[in-house]
Tab-separated table of C-alpha atoms in Angstrom:
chain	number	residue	atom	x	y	z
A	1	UNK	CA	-8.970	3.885	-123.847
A	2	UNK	CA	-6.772	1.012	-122.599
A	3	UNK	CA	-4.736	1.300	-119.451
A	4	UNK	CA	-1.457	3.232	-119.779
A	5	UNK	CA	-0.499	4.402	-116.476
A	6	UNK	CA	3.121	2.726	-115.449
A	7	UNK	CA	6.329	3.477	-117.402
A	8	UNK	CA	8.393	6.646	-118.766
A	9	UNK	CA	7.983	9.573	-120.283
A	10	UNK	CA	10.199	11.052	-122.650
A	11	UNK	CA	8.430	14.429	-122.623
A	12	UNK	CA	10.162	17.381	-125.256
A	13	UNK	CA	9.516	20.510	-122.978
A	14	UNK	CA	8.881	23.491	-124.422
A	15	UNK	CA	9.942	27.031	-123.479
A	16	UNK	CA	8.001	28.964	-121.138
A	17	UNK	CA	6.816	26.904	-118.523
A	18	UNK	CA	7.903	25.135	-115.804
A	19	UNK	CA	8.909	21.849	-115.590
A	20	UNK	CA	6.446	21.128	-112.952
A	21	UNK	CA	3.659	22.772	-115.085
A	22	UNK	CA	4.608	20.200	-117.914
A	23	UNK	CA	4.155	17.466	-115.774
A	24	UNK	CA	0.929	18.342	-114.666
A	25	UNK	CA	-0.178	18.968	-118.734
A	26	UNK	CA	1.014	15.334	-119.511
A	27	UNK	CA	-0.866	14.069	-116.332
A	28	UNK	CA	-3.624	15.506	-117.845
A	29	UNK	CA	-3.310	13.707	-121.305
A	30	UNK	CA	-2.434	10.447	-119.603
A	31	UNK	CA	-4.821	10.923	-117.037
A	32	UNK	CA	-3.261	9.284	-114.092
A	33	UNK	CA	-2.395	10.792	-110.632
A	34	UNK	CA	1.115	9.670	-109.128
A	35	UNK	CA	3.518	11.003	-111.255
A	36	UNK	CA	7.269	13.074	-110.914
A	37	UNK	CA	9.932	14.114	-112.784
A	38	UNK	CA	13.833	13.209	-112.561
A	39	UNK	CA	15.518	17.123	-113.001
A	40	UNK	CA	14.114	20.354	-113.188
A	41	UNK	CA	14.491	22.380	-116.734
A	42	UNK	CA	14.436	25.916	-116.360
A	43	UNK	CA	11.481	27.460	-117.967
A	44	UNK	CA	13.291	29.134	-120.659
A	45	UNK	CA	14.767	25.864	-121.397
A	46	UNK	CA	13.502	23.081	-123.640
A	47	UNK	CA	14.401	19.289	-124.317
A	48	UNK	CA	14.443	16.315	-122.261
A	49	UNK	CA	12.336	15.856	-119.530
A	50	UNK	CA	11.795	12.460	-117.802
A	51	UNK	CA	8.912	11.894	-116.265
A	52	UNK	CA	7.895	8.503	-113.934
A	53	UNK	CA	4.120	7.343	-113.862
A	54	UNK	CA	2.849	5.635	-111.485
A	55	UNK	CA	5.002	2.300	-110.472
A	56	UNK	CA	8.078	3.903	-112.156
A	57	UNK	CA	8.471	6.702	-109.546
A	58	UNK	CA	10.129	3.413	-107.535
A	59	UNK	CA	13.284	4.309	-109.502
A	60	UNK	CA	13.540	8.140	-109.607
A	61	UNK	CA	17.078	8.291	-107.544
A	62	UNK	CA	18.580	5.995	-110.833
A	63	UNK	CA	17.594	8.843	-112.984
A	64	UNK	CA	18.298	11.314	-111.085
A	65	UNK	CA	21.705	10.770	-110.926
A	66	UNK	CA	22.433	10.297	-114.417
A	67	UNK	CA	24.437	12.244	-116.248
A	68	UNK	CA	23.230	15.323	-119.336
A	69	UNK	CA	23.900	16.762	-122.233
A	70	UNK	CA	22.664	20.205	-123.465
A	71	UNK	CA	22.954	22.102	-126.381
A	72	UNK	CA	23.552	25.737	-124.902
A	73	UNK	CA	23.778	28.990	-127.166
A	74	UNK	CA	25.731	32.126	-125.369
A	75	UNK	CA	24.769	35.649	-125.842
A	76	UNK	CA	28.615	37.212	-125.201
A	77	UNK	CA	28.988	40.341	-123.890
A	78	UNK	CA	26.232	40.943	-121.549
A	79	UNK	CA	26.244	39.040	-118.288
A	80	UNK	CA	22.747	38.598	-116.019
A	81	UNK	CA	22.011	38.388	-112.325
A	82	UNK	CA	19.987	35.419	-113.267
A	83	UNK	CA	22.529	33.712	-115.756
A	84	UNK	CA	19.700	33.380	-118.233
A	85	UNK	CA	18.221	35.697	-121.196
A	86	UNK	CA	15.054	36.372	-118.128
A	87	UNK	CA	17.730	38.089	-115.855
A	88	UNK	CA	18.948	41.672	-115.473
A	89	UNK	CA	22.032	42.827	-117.387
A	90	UNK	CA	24.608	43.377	-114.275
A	91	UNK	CA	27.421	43.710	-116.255
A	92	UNK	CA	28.999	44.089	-120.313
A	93	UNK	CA	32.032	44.060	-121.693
A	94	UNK	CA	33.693	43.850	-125.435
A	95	UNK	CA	33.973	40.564	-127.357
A	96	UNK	CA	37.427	40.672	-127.720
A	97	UNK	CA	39.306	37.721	-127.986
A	98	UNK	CA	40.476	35.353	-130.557
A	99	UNK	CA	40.235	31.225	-131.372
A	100	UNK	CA	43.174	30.322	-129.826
A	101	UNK	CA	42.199	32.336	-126.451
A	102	UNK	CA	38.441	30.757	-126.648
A	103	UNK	CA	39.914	27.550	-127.304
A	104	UNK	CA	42.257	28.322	-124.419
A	105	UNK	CA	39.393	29.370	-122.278
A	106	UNK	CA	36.913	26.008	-122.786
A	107	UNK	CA	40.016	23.948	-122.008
A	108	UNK	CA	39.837	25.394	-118.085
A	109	UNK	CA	36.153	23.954	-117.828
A	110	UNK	CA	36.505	20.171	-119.027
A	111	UNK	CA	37.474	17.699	-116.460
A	112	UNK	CA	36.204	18.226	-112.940
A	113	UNK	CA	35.559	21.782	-111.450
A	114	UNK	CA	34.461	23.638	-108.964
A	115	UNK	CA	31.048	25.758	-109.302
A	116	UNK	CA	29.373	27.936	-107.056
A	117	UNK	CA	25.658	27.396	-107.992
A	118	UNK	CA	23.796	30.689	-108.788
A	119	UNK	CA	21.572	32.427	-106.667
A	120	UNK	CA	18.517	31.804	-109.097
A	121	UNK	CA	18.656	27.952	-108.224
A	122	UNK	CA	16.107	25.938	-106.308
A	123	UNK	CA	18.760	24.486	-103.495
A	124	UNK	CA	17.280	25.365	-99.913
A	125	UNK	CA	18.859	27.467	-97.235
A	126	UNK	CA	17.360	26.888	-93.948
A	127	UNK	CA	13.965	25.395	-95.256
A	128	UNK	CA	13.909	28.372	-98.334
A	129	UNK	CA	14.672	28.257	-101.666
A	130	UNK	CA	17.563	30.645	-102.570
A	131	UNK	CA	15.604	32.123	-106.001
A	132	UNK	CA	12.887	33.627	-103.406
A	133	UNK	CA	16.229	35.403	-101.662
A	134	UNK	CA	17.434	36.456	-104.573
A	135	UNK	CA	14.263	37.800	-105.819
A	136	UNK	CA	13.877	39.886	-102.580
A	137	UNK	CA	17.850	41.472	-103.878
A	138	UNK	CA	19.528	38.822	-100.913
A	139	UNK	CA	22.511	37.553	-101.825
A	140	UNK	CA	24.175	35.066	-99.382
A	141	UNK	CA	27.274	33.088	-99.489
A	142	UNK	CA	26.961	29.590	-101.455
A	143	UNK	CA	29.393	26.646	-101.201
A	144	UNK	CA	31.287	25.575	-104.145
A	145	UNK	CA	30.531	22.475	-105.689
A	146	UNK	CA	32.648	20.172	-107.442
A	147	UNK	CA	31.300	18.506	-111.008
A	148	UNK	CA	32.028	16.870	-113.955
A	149	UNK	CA	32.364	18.344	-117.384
A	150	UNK	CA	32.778	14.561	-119.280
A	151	UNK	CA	33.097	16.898	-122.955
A	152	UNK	CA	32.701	20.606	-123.890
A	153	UNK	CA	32.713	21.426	-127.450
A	154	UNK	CA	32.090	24.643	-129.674
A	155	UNK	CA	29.774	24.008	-132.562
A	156	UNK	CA	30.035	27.511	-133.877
A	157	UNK	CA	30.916	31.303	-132.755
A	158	UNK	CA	29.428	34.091	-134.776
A	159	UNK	CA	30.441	37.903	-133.141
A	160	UNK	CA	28.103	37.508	-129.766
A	161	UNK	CA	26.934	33.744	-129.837
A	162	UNK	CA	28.551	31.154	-129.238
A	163	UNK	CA	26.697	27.439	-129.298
A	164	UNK	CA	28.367	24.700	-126.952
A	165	UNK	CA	27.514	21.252	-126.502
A	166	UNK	CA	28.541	20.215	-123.018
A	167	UNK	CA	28.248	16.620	-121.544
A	168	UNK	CA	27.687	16.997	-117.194
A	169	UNK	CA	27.476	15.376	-114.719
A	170	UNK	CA	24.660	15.828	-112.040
A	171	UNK	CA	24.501	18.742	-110.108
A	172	UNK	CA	25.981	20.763	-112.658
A	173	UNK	CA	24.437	24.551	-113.190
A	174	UNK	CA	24.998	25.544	-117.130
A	175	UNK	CA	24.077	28.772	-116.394
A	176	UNK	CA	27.487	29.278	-113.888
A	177	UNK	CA	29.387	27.697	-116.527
A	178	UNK	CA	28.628	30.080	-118.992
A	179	UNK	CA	28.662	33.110	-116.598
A	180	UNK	CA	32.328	31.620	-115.369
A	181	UNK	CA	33.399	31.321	-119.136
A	182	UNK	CA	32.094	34.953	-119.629
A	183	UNK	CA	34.289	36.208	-116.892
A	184	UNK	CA	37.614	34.024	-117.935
A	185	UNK	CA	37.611	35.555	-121.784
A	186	UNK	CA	36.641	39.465	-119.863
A	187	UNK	CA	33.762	39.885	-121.453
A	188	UNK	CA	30.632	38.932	-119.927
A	189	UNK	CA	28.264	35.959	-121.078
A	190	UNK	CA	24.695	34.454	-120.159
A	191	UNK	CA	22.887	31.451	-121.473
A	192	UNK	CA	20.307	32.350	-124.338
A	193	UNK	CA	19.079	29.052	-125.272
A	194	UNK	CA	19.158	25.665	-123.214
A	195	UNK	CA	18.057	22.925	-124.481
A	196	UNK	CA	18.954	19.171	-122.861
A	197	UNK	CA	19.285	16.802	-125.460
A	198	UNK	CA	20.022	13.347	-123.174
A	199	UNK	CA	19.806	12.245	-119.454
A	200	UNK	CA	21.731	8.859	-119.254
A	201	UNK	CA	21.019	6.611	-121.773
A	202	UNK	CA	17.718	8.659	-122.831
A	203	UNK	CA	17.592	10.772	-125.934
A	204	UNK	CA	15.691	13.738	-126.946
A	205	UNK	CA	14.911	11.552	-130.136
A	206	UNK	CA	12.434	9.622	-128.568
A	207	UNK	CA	10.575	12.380	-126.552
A	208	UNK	CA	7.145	13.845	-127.353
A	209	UNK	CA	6.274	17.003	-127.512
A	210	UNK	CA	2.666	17.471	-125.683
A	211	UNK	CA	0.553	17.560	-128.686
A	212	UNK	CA	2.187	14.597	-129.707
A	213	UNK	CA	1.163	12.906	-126.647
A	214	UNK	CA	-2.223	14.378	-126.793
A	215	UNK	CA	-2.327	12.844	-130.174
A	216	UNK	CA	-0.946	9.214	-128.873
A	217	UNK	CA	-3.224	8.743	-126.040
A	218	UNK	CA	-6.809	9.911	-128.799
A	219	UNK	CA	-5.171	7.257	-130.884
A	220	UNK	CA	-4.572	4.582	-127.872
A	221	UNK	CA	-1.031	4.581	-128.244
A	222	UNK	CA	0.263	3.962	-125.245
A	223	UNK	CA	3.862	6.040	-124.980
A	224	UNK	CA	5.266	4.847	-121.856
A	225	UNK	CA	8.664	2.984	-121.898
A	226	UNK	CA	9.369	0.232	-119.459
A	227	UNK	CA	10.571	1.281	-116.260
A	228	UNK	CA	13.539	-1.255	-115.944
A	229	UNK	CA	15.008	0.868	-118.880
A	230	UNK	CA	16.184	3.326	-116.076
A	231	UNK	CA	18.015	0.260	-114.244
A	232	UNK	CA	20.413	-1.058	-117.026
A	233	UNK	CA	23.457	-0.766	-115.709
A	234	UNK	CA	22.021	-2.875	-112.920
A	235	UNK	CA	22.837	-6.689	-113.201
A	236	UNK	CA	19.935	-8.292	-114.014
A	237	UNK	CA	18.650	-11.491	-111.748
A	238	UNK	CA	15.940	-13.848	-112.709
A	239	UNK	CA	13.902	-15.251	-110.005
A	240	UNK	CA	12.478	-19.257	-109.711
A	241	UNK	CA	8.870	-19.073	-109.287
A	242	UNK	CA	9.365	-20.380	-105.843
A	243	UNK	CA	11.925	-17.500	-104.926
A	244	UNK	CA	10.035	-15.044	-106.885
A	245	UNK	CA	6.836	-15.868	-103.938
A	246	UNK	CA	9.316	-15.822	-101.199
A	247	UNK	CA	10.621	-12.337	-102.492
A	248	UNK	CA	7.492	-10.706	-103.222
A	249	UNK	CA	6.997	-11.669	-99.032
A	250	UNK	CA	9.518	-9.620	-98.514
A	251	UNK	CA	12.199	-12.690	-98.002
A	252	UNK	CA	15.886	-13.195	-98.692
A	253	UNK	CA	16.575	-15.718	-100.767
A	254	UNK	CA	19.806	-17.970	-102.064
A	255	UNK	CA	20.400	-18.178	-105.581
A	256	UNK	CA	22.711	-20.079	-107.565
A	257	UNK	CA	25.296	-17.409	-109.108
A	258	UNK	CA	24.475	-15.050	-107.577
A	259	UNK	CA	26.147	-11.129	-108.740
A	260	UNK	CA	28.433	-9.185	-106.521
A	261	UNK	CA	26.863	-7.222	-103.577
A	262	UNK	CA	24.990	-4.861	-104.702
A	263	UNK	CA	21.839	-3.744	-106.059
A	264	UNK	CA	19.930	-5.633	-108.662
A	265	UNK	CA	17.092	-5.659	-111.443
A	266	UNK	CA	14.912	-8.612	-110.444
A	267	UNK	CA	12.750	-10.535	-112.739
A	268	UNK	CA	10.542	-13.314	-112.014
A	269	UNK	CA	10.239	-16.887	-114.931
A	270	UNK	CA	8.418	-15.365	-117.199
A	271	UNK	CA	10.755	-12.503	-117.353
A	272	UNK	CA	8.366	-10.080	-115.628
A	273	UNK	CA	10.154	-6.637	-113.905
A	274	UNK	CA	9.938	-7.424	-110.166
A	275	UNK	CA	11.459	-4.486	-108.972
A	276	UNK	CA	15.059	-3.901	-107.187
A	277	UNK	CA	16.885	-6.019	-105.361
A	278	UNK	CA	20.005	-6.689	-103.547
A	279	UNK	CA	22.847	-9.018	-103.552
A	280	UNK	CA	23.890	-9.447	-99.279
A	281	UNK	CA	27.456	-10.022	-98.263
A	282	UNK	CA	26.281	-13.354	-97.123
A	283	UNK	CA	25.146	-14.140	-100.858
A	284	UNK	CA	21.508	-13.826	-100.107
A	285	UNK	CA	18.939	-11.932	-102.354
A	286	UNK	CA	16.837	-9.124	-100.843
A	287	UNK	CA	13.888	-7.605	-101.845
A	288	UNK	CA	14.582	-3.846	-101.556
A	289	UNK	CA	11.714	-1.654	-104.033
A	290	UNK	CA	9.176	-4.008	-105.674
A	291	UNK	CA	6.584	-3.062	-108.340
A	292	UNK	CA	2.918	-3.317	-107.206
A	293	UNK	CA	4.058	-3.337	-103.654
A	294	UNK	CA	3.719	-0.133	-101.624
């Protein structure tokens, strides 16, 4: 089987695992050993998960910062101390409200807001994750976080569900946005179905599911996607083959043109992926993560 162990995966989780216990599957199939993902799906959840093999772990913090977009259907009426279909129903109320107070409603969560991220979450207080508090009934005070809701759109609302599709930013907790929307309208709400359908410029079109990828990798196929995919909104600089040695060194270099300070994609003459760079006040180009280098 030929080599196939540096790149991106566009992995379609499904629903009842976690995201770490995907990654491990699709090690598996790949066979390789260094290997992470770019944002946790809850296991519930399904869709988009990125995951980084081998050199391509060199640009997790890109992806990690990019922006979603989930497809998220809302059982109304019931809200759960977990936010999710997997919680306990703490509280229920009457669906009573009509389109122009829905529509009313959704308009209060678009723009930036503030949310206070749920107790079921993996963020860390003092060293411990707060979903091993909350699982032990502690409930401690959380700071509110401001986010970005780029779009929020209903797709359809039938009695008790309601199906959004909601563009984020990072950071952003679906599960408080539907429990918050719950509360506004009176009547209680909690995500049934999640399922991320984009992380920056990444689509859920081009993901495999895992017996897909079992299938690609008995076939040879090698699924992996460049890793200077993640960096495209990076200018792009292409390296001499005398700076390209000097930079691979670990030297600054001058360039002719050079971008804006900043960081950079570098490539070397024969339009290899270096690795990231950046541009110096002083005009100089600096090596900064290089592929193949540890």
């Amino acid at each position: 089987m030929s080599a196939c162990s540096d790149g991106i995966l566009l992995l379609d989780k499904p629903a009842g695992i976690s995201s770490n216990a995907a990654l491990q599957r699709a090690k598996r199939i790949m066979g390789v050993r260094k290997a992470g993902h770019t944002g946790t799906l809850d296991p519930f959840a399904t869709g988009l998960l990125i995951l980084l093999f081998g050199q391509a772990t060199k640009v997790s913090d890109y992806l990690l910062n990019a922006d979603k977009r989930y497809r998220a259907t809302l059982r109304l009426g019931q809200e759960t101390n977990t936010g999710d279909r997997e919680g306990e129903v703490v509280a229920s109320g009457r669906v009573d409200f009509d389109q122009p107070q829905l529509d009313a409603a959704l308009s209060q969560f678009r723009g930036r807001i503030s949310q206070i991220p749920p107790m079921f979450s993996a963020i860390k207080r003092d060293g411990q994750p707060l979903y091993r508090l909350a699982r032990k009934g502690v409930e401690i005070e959380r700071e509110a976080r401001s986010v970005e809701i780029y779009s929020l759109d209903l797709l359809s609302w039938a009695g008790d569900e309601l199906v959004l599709d909601i563009h984020c930013s990072k950071g952003t907790y679906v599960r408080s946005l539907a429990q918050d929307l719950g509360r506004l309208l009176g009547c209680g709400a909690h995500i049934r179905e999640l399922r991320r359908l984009s992380s920056g410029s990444f689509s859920i079109d081009a993901a495999y599911d895992l017996d897909r990828l079992a299938a690609a990798r008995e076939a040879d196929q090698c699924p992996l996607q460049a890793m200077d995919l993640a960096l495209q909104d990076l200018p792009a600089v292409t390296l001499t083959e005398n700076t390209a040695y000097y930079v691979r060194q670990g030297q600054g270099v001058v360039i002719a043109h050079a971008p804006a300070p900043g960081r950079i994609r570098l490539y070397g003459p024969q339009a290899q992926f270096l690795g990231l760079g950046e541009v110096m006040e002083d005009g100089k180009v600096a090596p900064r993560r290089l592929m193949g280098v540890n």
